[in-house]
Coordinates of C-alpha atoms in Angstrom, one line a residue:
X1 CA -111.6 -68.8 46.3
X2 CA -109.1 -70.5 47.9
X3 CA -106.3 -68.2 47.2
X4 CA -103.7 -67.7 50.1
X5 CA -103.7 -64.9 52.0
X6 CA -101.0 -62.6 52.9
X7 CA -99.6 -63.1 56.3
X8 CA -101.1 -60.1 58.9
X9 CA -104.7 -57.8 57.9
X10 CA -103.9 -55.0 55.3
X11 CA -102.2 -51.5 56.5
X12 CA -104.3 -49.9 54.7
X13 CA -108.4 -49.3 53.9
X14 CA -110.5 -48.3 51.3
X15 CA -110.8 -44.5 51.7
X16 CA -108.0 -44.3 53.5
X17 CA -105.6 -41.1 52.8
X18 CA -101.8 -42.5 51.9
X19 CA -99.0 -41.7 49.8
X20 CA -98.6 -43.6 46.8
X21 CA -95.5 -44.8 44.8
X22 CA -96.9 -44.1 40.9
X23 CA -95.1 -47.2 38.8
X24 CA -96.4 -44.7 35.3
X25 CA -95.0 -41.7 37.0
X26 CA -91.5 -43.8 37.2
X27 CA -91.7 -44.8 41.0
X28 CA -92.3 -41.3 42.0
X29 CA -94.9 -41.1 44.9
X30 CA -98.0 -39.0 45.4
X31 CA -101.1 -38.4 47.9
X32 CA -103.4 -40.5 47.0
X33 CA -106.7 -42.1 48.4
X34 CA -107.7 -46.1 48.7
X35 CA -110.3 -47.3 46.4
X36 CA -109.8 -50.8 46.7
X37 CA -108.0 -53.7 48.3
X38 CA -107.3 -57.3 47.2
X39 CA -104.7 -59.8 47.8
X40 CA -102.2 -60.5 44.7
X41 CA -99.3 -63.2 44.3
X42 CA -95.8 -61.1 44.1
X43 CA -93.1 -61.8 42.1
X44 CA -91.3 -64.6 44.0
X45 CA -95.3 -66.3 44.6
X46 CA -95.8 -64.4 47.9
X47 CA -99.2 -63.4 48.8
X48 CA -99.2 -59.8 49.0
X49 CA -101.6 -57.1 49.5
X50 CA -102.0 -54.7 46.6
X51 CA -103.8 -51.2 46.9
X52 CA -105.7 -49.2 44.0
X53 CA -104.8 -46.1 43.9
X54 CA -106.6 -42.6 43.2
X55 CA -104.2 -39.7 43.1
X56 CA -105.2 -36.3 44.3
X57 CA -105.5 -34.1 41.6
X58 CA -105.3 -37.2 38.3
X59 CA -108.1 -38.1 36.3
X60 CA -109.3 -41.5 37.1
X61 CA -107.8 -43.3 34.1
X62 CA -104.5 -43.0 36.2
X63 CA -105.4 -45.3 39.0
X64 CA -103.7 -47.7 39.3
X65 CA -102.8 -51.4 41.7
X66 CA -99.7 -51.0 44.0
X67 CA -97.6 -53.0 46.7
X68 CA -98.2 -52.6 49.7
X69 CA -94.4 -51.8 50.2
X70 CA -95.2 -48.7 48.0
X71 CA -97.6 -47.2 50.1
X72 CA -97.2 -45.5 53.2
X73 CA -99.0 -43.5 55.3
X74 CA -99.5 -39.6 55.2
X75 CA -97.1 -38.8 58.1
X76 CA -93.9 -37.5 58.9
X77 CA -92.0 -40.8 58.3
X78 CA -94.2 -40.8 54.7
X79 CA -93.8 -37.6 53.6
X80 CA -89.8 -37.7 54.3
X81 CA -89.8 -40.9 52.3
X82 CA -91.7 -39.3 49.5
X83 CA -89.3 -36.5 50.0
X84 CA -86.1 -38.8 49.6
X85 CA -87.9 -41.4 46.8
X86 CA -89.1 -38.3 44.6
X87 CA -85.3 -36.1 45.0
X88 CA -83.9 -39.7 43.6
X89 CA -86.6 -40.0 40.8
X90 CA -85.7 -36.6 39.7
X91 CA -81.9 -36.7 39.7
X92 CA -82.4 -40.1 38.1
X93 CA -84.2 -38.3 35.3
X94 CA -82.1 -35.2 34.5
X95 CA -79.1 -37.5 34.7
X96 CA -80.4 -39.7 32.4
X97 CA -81.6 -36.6 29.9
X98 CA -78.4 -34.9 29.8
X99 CA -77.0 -38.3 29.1
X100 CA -79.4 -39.1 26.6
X101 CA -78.6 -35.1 24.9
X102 CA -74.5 -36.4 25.1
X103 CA -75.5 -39.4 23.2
X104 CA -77.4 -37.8 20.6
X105 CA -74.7 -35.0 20.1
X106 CA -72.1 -38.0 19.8
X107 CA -74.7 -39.5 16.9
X108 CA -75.4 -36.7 15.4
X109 CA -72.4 -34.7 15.2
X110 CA -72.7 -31.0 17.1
X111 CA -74.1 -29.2 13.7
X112 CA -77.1 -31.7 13.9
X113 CA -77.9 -32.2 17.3
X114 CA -78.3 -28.4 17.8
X115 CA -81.4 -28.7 15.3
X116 CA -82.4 -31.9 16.6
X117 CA -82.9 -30.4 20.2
X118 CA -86.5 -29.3 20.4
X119 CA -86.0 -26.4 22.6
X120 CA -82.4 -24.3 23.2
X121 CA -82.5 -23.2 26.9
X122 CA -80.9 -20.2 26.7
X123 CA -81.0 -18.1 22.8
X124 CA -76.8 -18.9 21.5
X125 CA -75.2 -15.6 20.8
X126 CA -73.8 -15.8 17.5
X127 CA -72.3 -12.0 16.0
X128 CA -74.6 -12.2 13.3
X129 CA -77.9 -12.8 14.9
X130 CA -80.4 -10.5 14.0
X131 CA -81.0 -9.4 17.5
X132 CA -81.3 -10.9 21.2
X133 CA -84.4 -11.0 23.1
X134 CA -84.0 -10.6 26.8
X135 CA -85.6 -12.8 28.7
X136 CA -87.2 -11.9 32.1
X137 CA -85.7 -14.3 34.6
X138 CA -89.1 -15.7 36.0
X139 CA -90.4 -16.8 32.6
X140 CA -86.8 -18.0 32.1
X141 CA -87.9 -20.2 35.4
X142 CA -91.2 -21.2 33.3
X143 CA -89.1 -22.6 30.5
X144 CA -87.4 -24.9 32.5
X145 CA -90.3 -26.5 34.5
X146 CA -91.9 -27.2 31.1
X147 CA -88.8 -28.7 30.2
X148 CA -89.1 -30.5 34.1
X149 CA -93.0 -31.3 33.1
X150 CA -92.1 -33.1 29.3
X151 CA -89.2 -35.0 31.4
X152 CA -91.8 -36.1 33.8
X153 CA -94.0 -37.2 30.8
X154 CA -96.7 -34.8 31.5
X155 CA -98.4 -32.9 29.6
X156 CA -100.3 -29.0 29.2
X157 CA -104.2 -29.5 28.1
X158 CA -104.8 -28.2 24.9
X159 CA -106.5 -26.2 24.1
X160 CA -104.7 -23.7 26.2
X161 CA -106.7 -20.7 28.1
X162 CA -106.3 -18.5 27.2
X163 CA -104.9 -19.1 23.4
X164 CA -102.0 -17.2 21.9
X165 CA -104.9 -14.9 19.9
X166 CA -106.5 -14.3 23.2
X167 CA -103.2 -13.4 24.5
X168 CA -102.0 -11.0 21.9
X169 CA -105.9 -9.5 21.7
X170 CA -105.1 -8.7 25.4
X171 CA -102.3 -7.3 25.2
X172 CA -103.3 -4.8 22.5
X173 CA -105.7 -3.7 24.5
X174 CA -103.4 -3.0 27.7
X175 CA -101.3 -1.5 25.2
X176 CA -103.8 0.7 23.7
X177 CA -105.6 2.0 27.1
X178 CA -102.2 2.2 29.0
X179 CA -100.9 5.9 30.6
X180 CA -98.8 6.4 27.5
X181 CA -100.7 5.8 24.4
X182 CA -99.4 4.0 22.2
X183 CA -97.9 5.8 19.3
X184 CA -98.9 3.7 16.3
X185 CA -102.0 1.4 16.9
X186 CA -101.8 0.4 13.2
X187 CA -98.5 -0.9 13.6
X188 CA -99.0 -2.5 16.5
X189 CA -101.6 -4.4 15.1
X190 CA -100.1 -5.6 12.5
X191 CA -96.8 -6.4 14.3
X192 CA -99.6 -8.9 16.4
X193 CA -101.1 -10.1 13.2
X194 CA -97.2 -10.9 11.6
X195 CA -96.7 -12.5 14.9
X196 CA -99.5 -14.5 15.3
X197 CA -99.3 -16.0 11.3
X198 CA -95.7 -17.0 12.0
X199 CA -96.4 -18.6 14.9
X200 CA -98.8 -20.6 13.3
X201 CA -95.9 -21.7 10.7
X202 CA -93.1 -22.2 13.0
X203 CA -94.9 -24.2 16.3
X204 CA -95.8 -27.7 14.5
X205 CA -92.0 -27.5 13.3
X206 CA -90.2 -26.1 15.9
X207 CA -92.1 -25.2 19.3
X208 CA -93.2 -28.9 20.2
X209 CA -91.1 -31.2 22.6
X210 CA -90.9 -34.8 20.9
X211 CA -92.8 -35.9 23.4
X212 CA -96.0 -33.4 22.8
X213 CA -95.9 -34.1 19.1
X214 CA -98.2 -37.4 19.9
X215 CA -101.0 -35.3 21.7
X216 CA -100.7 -32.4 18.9
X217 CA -101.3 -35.3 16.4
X218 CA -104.1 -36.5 18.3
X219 CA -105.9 -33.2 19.1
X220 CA -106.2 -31.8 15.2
X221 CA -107.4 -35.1 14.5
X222 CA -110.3 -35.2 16.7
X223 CA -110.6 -31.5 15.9
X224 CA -111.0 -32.7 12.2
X225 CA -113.9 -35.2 13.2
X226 CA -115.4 -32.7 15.3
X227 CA -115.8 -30.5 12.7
X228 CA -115.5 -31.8 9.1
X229 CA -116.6 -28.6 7.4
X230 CA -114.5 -26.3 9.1
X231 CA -111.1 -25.4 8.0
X232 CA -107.8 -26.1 10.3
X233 CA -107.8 -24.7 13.3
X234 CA -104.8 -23.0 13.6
X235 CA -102.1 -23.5 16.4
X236 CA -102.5 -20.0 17.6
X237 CA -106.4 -21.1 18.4
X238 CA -104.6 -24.2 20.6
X239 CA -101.6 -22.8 22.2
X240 CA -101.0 -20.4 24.7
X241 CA -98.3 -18.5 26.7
X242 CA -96.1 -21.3 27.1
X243 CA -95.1 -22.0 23.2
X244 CA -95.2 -18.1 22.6
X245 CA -92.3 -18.3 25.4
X246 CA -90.5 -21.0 23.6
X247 CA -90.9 -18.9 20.1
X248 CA -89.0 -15.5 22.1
X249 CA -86.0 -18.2 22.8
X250 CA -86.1 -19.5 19.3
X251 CA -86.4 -16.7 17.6
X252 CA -83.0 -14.8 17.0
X253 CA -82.3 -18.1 15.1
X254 CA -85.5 -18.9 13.1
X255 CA -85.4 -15.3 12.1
X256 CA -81.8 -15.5 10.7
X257 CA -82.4 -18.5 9.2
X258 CA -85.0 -17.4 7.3
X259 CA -83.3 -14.0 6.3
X260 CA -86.4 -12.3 8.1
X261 CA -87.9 -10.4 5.6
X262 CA -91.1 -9.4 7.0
X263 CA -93.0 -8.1 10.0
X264 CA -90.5 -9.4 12.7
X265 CA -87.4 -8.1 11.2
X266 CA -85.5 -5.7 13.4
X267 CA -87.4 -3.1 14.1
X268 CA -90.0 -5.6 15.9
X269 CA -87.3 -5.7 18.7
X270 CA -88.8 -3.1 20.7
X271 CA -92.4 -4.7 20.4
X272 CA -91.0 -8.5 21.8
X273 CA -89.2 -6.5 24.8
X274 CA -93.2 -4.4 25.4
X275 CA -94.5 -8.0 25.1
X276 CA -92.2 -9.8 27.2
X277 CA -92.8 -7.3 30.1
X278 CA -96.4 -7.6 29.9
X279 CA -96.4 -11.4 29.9
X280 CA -94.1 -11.0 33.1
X281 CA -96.3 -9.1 35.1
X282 CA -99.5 -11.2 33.4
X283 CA -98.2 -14.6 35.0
X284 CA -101.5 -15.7 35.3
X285 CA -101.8 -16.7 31.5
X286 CA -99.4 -19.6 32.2
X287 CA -100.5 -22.9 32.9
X288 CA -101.4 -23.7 36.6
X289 CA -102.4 -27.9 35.8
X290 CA -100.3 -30.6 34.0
X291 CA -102.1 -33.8 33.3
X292 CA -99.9 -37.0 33.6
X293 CA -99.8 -39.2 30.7
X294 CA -100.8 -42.7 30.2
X295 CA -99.1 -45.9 29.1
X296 CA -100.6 -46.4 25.9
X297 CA -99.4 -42.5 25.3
X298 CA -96.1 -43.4 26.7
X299 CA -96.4 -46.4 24.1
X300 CA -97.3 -44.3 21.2
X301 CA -94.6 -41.7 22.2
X302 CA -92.1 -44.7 21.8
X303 CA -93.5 -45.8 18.3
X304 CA -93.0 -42.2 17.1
X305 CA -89.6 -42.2 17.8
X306 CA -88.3 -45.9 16.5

């Protein structure tokens, strides 16, 4: 047509490899590949040329049209800018979550905001806890890049694999064919089986971030229209390692609170600290792929919230 065209030929070509500043990712900027190139009216009614954008390692339904003054090269000069632009992004974001926690506590009063947040960091030592779970300090390191991963509004991809019954049939078995036998398979399995049905109570309540609670919503409904005859598939079937971690920090409390009465009363202690070793050394039953969420989740996140 007779559109104007930006002054000077594009930097860029289709299939070229560049670095990409991701406006749904919040301005922070990826490798990414050219799939197409057009010429687009900015802001202030400049011709400008846009790029759009397929990042390395997103599904497709992220790609997305960018400025030209957000893509750069894949060079020294880029991948310091990334460097800088992404160290921003990320102080911009923890400074604006521990903000957003002092705001809450200010609403909410202390009492409240402890239950409001989702996820304590660190179990609080109060004297009459039931007990304290130790936490190994690399899956203490896991517990803060998921809490990294739900700042960044991504996501894990449910179902997990392996699932927390996959987990805990695993490590029975280690447990059962180790050097030392174990003294008491019974117990043991039913300590698993005690474990595994509370689990299945407590994660819709108390294991989910805010902002997963939109993709666990979605999930057991297509679950239900995938299979209308079956009965609910239960949490334990859909989560894995990572919300078994966040139920060990959560624990000393939900147990007190509940006047723990049952198969993870106190004498379980010695079974979390067997567990909590195993999943240690077992690293690779943690996630290895996030998936980046879209607006209309981002949307739908917002709706739940209001």
């Amino acid at each position: 047509g007779d559109r104007k065209l930006p002054k000077g030929k594009p930097k860029h070509k289709v299939d070229d490899k560049v670095l990409g500043m991701s406006m749904i990712s919040s301005g922070e900027m990826f490798e990414a590949t050219v799939v197409k190139v057009r010429a687009e009216l900015s802001n202030s009614g400049e011709p400008v040329w846009e790029y759009f954008l397929r990042y390395k390692k997103w599904k497709p339904k992220w790609n997305e049209w960018i400025l030209e003054s957000h893509v750069c090269k894949v060079d020294k000069n880029g991948f310091e800018r990334m460097k800088d632009t992404n160290s921003d992004v990320h102080e911009k974001r923890l400074s604006k979550a521990a903000a957003d926690k002092k705001a809450k506590a200010a609403l909410k009063g202390n009492k409240e905001a402890q239950k409001e947040d989702n996820i304590d960091r660190a179990p609080d030592t109060v004297s009459e806890k039931p007990y304290m779970l130790s936490i190994p300090t690399t899956l203490q390191r896991r517990l803060l890049d998921d809490l990294d991963m739900v700042e960044e509004h991504k996501l894990l991809p449910l179902p997990r694999d392996p699932n927390l019954q996959q987990i805990l049939a695993r490590f029975e078995d280690a447990m059962l064919s180790s050097k030392t036998p174990e003294p008491d398979p019974k117990g043991l399995k039913s300590f698993l089986e005690g474990l595994s049905e509370y689990f299945d109570r407590v994660m819709p309540i108390s294991l989910a971030y805010s902002f997963e609670r939109v993709q666990m919503k979605k999930f057991w409904m297509q679950s239900k229209a995938d299979n209308p005859s079956r009965p609910g598939i239960r949490p334990s079937e859909v989560y894995g390692a990572e919300h078994l971690l966040r139920l060990f920090v959560k624990l000393p409390q939900l147990l007190q609170r509940a006047k723990a009465n049952h198969d993870l009363s106190r004498d379980a202690q010695p079974r979390f600290a067997q567990l909590l070793k195993w999943m240690d050394k077992e690293q690779e039953i943690f996630h290895k792929e996030i998936e980046a969420t879209d607006t209309e989740y981002l949307e739908q996140h917002q709706k739940e919230l209001s």
